[in-house]
Coordinates of C-alpha atoms in Angstrom, one line a residue:
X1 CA 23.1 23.4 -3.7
X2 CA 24.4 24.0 -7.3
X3 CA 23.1 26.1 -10.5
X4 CA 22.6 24.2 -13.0
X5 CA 24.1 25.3 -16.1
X6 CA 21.8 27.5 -18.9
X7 CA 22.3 28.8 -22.1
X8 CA 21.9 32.6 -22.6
X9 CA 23.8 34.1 -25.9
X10 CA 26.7 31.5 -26.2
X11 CA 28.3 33.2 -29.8
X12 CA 29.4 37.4 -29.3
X13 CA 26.1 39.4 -30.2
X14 CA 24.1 37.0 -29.9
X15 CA 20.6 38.4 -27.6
X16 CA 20.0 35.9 -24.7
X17 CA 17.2 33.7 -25.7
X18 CA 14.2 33.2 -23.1
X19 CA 14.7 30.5 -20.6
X20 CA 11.1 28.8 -20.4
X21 CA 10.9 26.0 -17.6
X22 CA 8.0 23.4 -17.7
X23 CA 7.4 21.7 -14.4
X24 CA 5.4 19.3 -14.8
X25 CA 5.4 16.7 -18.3
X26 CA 1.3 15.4 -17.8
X27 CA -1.5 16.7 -19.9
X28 CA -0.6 20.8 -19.9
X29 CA 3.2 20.2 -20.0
X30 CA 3.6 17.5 -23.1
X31 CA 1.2 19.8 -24.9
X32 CA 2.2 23.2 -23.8
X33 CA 5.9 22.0 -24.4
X34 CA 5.1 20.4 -28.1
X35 CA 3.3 23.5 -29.1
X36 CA 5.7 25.8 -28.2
X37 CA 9.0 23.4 -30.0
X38 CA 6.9 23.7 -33.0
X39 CA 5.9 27.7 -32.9
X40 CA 9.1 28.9 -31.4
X41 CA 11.3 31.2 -33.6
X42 CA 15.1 30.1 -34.8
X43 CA 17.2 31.3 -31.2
X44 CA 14.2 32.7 -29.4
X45 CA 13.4 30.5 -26.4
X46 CA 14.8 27.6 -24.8
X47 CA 12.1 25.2 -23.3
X48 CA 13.1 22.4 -20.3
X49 CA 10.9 20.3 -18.9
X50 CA 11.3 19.2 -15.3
X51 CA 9.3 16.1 -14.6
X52 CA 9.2 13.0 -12.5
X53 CA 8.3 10.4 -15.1
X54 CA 10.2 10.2 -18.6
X55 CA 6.8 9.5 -19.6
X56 CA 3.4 11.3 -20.1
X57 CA 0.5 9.1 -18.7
X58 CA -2.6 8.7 -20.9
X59 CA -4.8 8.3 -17.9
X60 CA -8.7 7.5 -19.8
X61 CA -6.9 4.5 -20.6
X62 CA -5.6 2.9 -17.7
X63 CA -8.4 0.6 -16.8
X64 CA -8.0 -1.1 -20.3
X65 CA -4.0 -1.4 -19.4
X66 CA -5.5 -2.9 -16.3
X67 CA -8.0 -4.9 -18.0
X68 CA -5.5 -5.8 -20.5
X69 CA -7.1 -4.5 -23.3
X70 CA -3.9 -2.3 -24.1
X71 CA -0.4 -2.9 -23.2
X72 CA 1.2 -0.5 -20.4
X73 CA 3.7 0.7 -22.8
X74 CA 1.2 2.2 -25.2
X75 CA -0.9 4.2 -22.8
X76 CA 2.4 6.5 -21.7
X77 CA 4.1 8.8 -24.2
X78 CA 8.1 9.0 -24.3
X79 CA 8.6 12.4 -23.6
X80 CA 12.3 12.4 -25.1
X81 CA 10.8 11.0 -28.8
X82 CA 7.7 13.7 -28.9
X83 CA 10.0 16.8 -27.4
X84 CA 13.3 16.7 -29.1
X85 CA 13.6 20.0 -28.8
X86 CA 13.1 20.2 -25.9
X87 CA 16.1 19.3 -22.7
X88 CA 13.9 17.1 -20.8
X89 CA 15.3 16.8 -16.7
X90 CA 13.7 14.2 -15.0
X91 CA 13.7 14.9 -10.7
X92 CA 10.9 16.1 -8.3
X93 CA 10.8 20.2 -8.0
X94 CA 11.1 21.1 -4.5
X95 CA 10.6 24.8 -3.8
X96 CA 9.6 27.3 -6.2
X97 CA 11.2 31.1 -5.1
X98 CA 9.2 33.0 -8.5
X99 CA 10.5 36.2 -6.8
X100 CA 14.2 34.9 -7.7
X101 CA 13.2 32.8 -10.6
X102 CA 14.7 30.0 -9.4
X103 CA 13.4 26.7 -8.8
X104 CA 14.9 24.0 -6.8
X105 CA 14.7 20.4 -8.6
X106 CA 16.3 17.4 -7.0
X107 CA 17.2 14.7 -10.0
X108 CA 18.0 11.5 -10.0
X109 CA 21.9 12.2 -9.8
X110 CA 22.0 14.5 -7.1
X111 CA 21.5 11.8 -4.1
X112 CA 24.5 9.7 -5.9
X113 CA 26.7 13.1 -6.3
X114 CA 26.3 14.2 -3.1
X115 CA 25.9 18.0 -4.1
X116 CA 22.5 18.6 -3.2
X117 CA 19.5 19.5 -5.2
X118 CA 20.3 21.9 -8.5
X119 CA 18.8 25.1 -8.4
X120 CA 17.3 26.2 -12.1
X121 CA 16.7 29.8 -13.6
X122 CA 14.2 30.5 -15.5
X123 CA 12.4 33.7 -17.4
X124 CA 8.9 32.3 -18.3
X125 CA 7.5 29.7 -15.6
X126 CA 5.0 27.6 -16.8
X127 CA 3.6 25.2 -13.7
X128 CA 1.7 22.1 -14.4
X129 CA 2.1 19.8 -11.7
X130 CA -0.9 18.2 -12.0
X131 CA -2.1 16.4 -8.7
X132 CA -2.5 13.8 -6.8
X133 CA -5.1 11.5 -5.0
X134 CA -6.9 12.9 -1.8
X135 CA -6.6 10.5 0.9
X136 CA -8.7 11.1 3.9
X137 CA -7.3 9.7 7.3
X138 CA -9.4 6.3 7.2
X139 CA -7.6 3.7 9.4
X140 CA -5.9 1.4 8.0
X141 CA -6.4 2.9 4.5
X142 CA -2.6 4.1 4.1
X143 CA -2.0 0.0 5.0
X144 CA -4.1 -1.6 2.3
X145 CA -5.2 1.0 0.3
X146 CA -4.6 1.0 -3.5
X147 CA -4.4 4.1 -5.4
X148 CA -5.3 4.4 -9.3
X149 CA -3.9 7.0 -10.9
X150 CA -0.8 5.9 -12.7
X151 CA 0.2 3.1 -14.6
X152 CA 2.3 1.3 -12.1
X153 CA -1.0 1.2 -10.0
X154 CA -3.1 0.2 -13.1
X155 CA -0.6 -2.9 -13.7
X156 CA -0.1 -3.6 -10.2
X157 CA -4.4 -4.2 -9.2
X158 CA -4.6 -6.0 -12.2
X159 CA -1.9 -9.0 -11.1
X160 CA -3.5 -7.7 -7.4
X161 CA -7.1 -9.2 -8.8
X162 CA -5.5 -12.0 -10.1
X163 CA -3.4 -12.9 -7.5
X164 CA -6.4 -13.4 -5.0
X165 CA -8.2 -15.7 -7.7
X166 CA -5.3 -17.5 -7.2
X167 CA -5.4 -17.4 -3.7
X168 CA -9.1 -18.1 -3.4
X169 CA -8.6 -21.2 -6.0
X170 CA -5.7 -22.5 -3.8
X171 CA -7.1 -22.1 0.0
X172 CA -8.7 -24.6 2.0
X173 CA -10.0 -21.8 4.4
X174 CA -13.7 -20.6 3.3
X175 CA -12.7 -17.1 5.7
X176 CA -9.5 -16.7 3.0
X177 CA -11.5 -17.4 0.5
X178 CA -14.4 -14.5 0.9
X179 CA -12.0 -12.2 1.6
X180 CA -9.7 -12.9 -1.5
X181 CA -12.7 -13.1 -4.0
X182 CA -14.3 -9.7 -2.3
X183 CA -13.1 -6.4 -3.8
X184 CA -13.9 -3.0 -2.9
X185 CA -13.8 0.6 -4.9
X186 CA -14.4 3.8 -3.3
X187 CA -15.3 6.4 -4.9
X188 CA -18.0 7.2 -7.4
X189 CA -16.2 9.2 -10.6
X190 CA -14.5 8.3 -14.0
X191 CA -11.7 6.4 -12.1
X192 CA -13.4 4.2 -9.2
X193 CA -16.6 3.1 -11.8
X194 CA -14.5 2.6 -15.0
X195 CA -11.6 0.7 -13.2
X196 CA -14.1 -1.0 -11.4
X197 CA -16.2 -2.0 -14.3
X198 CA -13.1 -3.3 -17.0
X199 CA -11.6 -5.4 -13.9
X200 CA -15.1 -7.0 -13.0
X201 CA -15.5 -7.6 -16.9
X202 CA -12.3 -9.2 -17.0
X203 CA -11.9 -10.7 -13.8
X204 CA -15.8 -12.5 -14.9
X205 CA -14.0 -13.8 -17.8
X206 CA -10.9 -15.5 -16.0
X207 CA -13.0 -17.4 -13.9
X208 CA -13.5 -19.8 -17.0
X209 CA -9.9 -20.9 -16.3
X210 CA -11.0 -21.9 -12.9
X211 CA -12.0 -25.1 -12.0
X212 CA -13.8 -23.6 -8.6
X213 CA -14.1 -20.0 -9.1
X214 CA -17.3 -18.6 -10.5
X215 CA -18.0 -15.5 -11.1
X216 CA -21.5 -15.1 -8.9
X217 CA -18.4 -16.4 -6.2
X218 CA -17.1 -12.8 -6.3
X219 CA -18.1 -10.0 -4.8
X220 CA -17.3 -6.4 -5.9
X221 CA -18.8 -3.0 -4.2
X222 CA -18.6 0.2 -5.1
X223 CA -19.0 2.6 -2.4
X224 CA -19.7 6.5 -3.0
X225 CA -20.2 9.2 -0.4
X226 CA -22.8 11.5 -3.5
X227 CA -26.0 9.9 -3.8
X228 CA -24.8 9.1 -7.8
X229 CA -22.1 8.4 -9.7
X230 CA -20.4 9.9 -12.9
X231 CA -21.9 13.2 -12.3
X232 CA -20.4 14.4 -15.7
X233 CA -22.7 12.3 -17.6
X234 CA -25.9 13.6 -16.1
X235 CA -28.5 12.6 -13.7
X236 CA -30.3 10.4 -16.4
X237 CA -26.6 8.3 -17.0
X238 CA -25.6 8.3 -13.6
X239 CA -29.2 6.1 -12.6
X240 CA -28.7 4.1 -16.0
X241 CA -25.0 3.7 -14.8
X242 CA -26.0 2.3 -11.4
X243 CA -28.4 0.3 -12.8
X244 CA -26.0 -1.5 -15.4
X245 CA -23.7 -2.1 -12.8
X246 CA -26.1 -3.6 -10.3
X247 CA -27.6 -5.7 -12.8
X248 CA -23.6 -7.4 -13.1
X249 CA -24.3 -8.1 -9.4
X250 CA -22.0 -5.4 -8.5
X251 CA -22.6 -4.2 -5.1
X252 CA -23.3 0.2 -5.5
X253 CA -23.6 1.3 -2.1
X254 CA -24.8 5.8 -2.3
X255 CA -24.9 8.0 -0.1
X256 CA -22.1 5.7 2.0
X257 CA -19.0 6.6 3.4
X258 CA -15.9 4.4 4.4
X259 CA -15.1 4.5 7.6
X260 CA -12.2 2.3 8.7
X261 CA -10.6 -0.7 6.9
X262 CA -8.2 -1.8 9.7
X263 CA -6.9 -5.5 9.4
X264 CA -8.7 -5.9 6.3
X265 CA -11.8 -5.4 7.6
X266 CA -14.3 -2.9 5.9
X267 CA -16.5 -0.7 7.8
X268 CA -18.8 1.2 5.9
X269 CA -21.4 3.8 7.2
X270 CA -24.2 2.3 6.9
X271 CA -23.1 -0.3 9.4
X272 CA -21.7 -3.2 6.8
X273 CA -18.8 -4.8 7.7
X274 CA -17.5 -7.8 5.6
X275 CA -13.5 -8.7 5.2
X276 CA -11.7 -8.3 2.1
X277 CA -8.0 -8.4 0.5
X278 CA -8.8 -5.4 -1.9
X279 CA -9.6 -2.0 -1.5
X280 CA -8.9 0.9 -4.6
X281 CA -9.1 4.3 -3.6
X282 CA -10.7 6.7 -6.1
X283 CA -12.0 9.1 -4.0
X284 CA -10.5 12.3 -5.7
X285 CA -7.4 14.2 -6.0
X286 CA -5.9 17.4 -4.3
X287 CA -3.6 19.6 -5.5
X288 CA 0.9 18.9 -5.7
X289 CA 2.7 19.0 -3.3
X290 CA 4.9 22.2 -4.8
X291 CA 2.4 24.9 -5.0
X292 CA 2.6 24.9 -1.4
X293 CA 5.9 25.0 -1.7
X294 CA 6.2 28.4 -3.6
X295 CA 5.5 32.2 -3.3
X296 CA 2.7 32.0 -5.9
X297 CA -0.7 33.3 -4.8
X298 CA -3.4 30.2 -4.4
X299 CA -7.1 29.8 -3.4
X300 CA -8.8 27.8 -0.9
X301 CA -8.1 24.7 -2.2
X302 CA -4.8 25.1 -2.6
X303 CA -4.9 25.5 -6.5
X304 CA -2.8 28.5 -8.2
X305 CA -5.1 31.3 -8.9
X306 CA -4.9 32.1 -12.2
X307 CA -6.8 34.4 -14.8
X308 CA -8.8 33.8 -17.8
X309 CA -5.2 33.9 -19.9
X310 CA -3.9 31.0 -17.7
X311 CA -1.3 33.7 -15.9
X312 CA -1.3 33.5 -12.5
X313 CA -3.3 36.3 -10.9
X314 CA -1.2 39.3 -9.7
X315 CA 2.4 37.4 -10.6
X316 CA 4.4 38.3 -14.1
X317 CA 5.9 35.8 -15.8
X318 CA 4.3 33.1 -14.8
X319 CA 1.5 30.9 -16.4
X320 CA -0.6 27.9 -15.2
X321 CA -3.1 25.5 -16.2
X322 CA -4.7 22.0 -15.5
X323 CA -5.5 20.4 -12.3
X324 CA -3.3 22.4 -10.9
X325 CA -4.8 25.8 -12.1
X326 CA -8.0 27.6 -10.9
X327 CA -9.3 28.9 -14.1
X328 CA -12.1 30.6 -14.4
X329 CA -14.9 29.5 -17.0
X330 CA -16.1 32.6 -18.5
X331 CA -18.4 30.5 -20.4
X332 CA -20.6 30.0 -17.4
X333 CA -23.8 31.9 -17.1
X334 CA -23.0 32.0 -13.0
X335 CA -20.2 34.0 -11.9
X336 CA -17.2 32.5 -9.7
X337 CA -17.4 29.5 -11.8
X338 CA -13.7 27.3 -12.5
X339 CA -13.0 25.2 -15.3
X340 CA -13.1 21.7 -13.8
X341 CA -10.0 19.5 -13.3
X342 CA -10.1 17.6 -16.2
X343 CA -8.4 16.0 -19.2
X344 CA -10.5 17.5 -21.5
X345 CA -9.9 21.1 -20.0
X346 CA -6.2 20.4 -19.4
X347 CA -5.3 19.6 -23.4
X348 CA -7.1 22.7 -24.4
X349 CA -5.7 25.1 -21.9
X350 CA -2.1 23.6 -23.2
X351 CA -2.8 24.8 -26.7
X352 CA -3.7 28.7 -25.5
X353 CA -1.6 29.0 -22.7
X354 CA 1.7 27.7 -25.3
X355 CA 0.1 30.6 -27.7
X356 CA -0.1 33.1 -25.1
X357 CA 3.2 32.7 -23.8
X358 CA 4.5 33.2 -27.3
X359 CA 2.1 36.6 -28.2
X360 CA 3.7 37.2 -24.5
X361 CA 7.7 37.2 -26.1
X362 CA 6.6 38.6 -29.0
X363 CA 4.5 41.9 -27.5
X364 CA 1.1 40.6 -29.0
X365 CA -2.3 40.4 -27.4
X366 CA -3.1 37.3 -24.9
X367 CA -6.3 35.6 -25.8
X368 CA -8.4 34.3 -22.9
X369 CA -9.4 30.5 -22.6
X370 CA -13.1 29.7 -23.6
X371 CA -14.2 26.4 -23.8
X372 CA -18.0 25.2 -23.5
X373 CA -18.1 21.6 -21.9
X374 CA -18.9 19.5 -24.7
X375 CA -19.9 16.3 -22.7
X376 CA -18.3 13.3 -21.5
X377 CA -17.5 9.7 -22.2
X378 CA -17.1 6.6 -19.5
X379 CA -16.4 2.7 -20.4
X380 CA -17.9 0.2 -17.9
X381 CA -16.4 -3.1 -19.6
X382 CA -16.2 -4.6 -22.9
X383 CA -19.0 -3.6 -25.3
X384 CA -20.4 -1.3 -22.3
X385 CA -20.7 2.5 -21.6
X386 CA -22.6 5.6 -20.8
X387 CA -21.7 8.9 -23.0
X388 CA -23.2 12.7 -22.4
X389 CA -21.8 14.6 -25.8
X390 CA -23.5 17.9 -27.4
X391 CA -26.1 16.7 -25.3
X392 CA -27.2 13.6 -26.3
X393 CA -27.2 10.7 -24.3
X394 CA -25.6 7.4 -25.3
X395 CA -25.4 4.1 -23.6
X396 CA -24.5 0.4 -24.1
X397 CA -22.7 -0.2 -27.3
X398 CA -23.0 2.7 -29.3
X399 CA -21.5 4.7 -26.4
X400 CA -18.5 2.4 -25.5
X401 CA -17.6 2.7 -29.2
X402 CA -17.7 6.4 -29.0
X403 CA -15.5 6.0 -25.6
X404 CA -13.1 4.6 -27.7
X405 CA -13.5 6.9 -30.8
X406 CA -12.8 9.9 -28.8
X407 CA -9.6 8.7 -26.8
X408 CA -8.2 6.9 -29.9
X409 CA -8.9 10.6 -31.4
X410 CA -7.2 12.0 -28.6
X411 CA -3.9 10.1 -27.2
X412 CA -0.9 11.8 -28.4
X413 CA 1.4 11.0 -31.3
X414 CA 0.4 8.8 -34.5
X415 CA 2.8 6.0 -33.0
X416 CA 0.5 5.8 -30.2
X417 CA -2.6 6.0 -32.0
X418 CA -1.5 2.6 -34.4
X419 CA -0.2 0.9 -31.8
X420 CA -4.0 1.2 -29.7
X421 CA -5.7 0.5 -32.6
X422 CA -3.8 -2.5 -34.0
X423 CA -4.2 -3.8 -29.8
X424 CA -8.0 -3.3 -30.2
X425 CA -8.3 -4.9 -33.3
X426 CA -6.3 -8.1 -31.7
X427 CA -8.4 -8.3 -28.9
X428 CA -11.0 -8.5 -31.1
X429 CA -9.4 -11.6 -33.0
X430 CA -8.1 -13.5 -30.1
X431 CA -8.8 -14.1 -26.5
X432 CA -8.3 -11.6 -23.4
X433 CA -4.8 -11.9 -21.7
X434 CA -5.3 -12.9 -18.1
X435 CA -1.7 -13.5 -17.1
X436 CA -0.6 -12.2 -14.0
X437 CA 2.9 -10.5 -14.2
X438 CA 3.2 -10.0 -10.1
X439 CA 6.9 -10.5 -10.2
X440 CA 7.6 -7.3 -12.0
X441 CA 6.7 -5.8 -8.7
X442 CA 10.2 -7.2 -7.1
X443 CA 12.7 -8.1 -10.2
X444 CA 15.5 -9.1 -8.0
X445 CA 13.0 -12.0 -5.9
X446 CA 14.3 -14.6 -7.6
X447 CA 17.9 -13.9 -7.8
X448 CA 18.2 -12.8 -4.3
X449 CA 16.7 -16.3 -3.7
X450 CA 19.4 -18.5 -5.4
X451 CA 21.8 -16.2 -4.4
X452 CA 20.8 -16.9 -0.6
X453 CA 21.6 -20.2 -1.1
X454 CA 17.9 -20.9 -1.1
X455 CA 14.9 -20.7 0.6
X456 CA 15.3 -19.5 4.2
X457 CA 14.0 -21.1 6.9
X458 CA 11.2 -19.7 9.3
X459 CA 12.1 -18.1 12.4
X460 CA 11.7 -20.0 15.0
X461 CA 8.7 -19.5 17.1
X462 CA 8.8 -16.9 20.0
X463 CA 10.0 -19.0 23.1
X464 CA 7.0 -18.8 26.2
X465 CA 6.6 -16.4 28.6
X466 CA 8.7 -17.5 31.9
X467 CA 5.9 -17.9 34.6
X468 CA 5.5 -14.9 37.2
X469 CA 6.0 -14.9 41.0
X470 CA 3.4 -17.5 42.2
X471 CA 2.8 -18.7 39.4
X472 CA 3.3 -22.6 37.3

C-alpha cells in the first residue's frame, strides 16, 4: 500500500488548498466535477476524479448505438477533454475509511508495479458511484445472460443479433434455427422496452438482405414481472406502449417472471418454455459495490443516506448524489418519499450538490435539492415513441421526435451535440448500417491464428469406455 502523492501549499505561505475527490465520473461526477472547475476560485480547491472508464456513458442513447443510429464513440464523453482541470485517475475504489479520509483506489498500474493499491487523501468526498444491474440467482442466467448498461454491452447485442441472423441464414438445422432467430428481454423499464424496440426495428430491416430470413421468422418477447411497463410514462402510455409493441408481433408477456434459462432453454412462469440463443437482462440495478465497502451510514437498500443538501446524513464532509444517493424528494406531498434513480434526477443533483460544496468552503448557506418530476420520454424504434412531459401525453411521431429533442438538449458538450445531430441527419439521407463488427470482441483472433501456424485441428474424440467385469 502506497499514498499517492497530493498537493497542499507547494510555494512558502501559501494556505493548503482543499483536496476534493470525485469517485465516480457517470452522470453526478462529470457534472459535479465540470461545475465545480468552472466556479472554483484561483488556489482554492483541487478536484480528482477516480473512475473506472476514461469516459462518461450517455446511457438514453445506447439502444440507438445498438441500433446503429449513432456511433459508440459519440454516446460517451472524454472525461480528460471536458475536465482539464481536473487530474483525472482511472482505477476501481476499493474501501472507503471517511473516518481517516482516505480511500483506497487500485489503478491500472498498480497490478504491473507490484506495490499494491494507492491509498488517496481527501478533504471533501464527493461519492457517485452510480450502480449496477441487479441480477437475481436465475440458473443459467450468469451463463447466457446479457447485460445492457454500458456501451460495450450495447455494441456487443447488436453484432450478438446479428450474428444469429447469420446463423439462422447459414444452418440446415430448423432446432438452430428457432433458437437463433428467438430473442428474449426481461425486464419491463426504459432499458429492456427501448433496447428491445430499436433492435426489433433494426433487426426487421436487415432481414431485407436475407434471402431466407423474414422478419414474421423472428421471434422477440418481452417478459416483465409488473403487470405494465414504463411505469414513468403513466398507466395510459404503459397500455398504448404494450399495445404498439404487440401490434410489431412482439411477444409482451405481464405479470411473468423468468425462472431458469439453463442450456438455453427459457422457462418462464407461466409455464412457457421455448429455446433461444439471446437473452438481455434489464431487470434493474442495485447499488456499487463500494458503499458497502465504507464507514458511511446507508439504508435498506444499500443506498447512502443522505439529506435534502445531498450530504450524507450524520457524516461531515461528505456529499452524495445519483443512483447511489437516497435523497429525499421534499417535493412530494407524502412523507418518506426519495428522488428516484434517474438520469434526470442525477444531472440536477450535480449542479446543487457542486454549488453546495462550494457555499460549504466558502462559509455560505447550503441550498436543499427540489426538483418536481417533469415527465418522461422513451423511443420504441425509428419514427416511434411514448412521452409523459408537464403532463401531456405524446405518442408515435411527435413523441419520438421529442425523445430525441430532449437527449440532443441534454448530452454533454457542444462536440457531442454536432456530432449526434450531423449522425441523425445521415441516417436520414442514407440507409441503416447493419454490419456486424463481432471481431472487436477478440482483436488478437486473427493474428493468434496465423501466428499458430493455422487452424488447429479438433481434438480427437474421447476414446470408449473399456468394458466392465462381465461385460463385452
Amino acid at each position: 500500500m502506497v499514498k499517492a502523492a497530493n498537493s497542499r501549499g507547494t510555494a512558502p505561505g501559501t494556505p493548503p488548498r482543499t483536496r476534493i475527490l470525485i469517485v465516480g465520473g457517470g452522470y453526478v461526477g462529470m457534472y459535479t466535477a465540470l461545475r465545480l472547475q468552472r466556479k472554483l476560485r484561483a488556489g482554492e480547491a483541487e478536484v480528482t476524479v477516480v473512475t473506472a472508464e476514461p469516459y462518461m456513458t450517455y446511457q438514453p442513447f445506447l439502444p440507438e448505438a445498438a441500433a446503429g443510429a449513432i456511433s459508440p464513440r459519440h454516446v460517451v464523453v472524454p472525461l480528460r477533454r471536458v475536465l482539464g482541470k481536473c487530474r483525472i485517475v482511472i482505477g476501481e475504489a476499493q474501501r472507503i475509511d471517511h473516518s481517516k479520509r482516505t480511500v483506497t483506489v487500485a489503478t491500472l498500474a498498480t497490478a504491473d508495479e507490484g506495490t499494491g493499491p494507492v491509498e488517496m487523501e481527501y478533504d471533501e468526498l464527493v461519492l457517485a458511484p452510480g450502480s449496477i444491474s441487479r441480477t437475481l440467482p436465475v440458473p443459467g442466467l450468469a451463463d447466457y445472460g446479457i447485460g445492457f448498461k454500458t456501451v460495450e454491452e450495447a455494441i456487443g447485442l447488436r453484432n450478438h443479433v446479428i450474428e444469429q441472423m447469420d446463423i439462422a441464414s447459414s444452418t440446415r438445422d430448423p432446432a438452430l434455427r428457432d433458437a437463433a432467430l428467438t430473442f428474449v428481454f426481461v425486464g419491463g423499464g426504459f432499458a429492456g422496452v427501448e433496447a428491445l424496440g430499436e433492435l426489433e426495428d433494426m433487426a426487421r430491416y436487415a432481414a431485407r438482405y436475407y434471402h431466407n430470413i423474414k422478419p414474421e421468422d423472428m421471434k422477440w418477447v418481452l417478459v416483465e414481472a409488473s403487470d405494465r411497463i414504463l411505469p414513468e410514462v403513466g398507466p395510459e402510455m404503459g397500455v398504448y406502449t404494450v399495445r404498439e409493441l404487440r401490434r410489431r408481433n412482439i411477444d409482451v408477456r405481464l405479470e411473468t417472471r423468468l425462472e431458469s434459462c439453463e442450456d438455453r432453454v427459457v422457462v418462464l412462469s407461466d409455464g412457457a418454455r421455448f429455446p433461444t440463443r439471446t437473452i438481455v437482462w434489464t431487470a434493474g440495478v442495485k447499488p456499487h459495490p463500494i458503499l458497502a465497502a465504507s464507514d458511511l451510514p446507508r439504508n435498506e437498500r444499500g443506498r447512502l443516506a443522505c439529506t435534502s443538501f445531498l450530504t450524507v446524513e450524520g457524516v461531515e464532509h461528505a456529499w452524495s448524489a445519483g443512483d447511489a444517493a437516497a435523497v429525499p424528494d421534499i417535493t412530494a406531498a407524502e412523507k418518506g418519499v426519495e428522488c428516484a434513480p434517474n438520469a434526470q434526477h442525477a444531472v440536477r443533483q450535480a449542479k446543487v450538490l457542486a454549488d453546495n460544496l462550494l457555499a460549504a468552503l466558502r462559509g455560505a448557506v447550503l441550498t436543499e435539492y427540489a426538483h418536481k418530476y417533469v415527465g418522461s420520454v422513451a423511443s420504441l424504434g425509428l419514427h416511434k415513441g411514448v412521452a409523459h412531459i408537464y403532463g401531456r401525453k405524446l405518442k408515435a411521431y411527435p413523441a419520438w421526435f421529442m425523445h430525441r429533442a430532449y437527449h440532443l438538449s441534454r448530452v454533454p458538450s457542444f462536440n457531442r451535440k454536432m456530432r449526434v445531430l450531423s449522425e441523425w441527419t445521415l441516417s436520414g439521407l442514407f440507409k441503416r448500417e447493419i454490419v456486424s463488427l463481432g471481431s472487436l470482441e477478440h482483436p488478437r483472433a486473427e493474428f493468434e491464428l496465423a501466428a499458430g501456424g493455422g487452424p488447429k485441428a479438433p481434438p480427437p474424440p474421447p476414446a470408449p469406455n473399456p468394458p466392465k467385469n462381465g461385460q463385452g
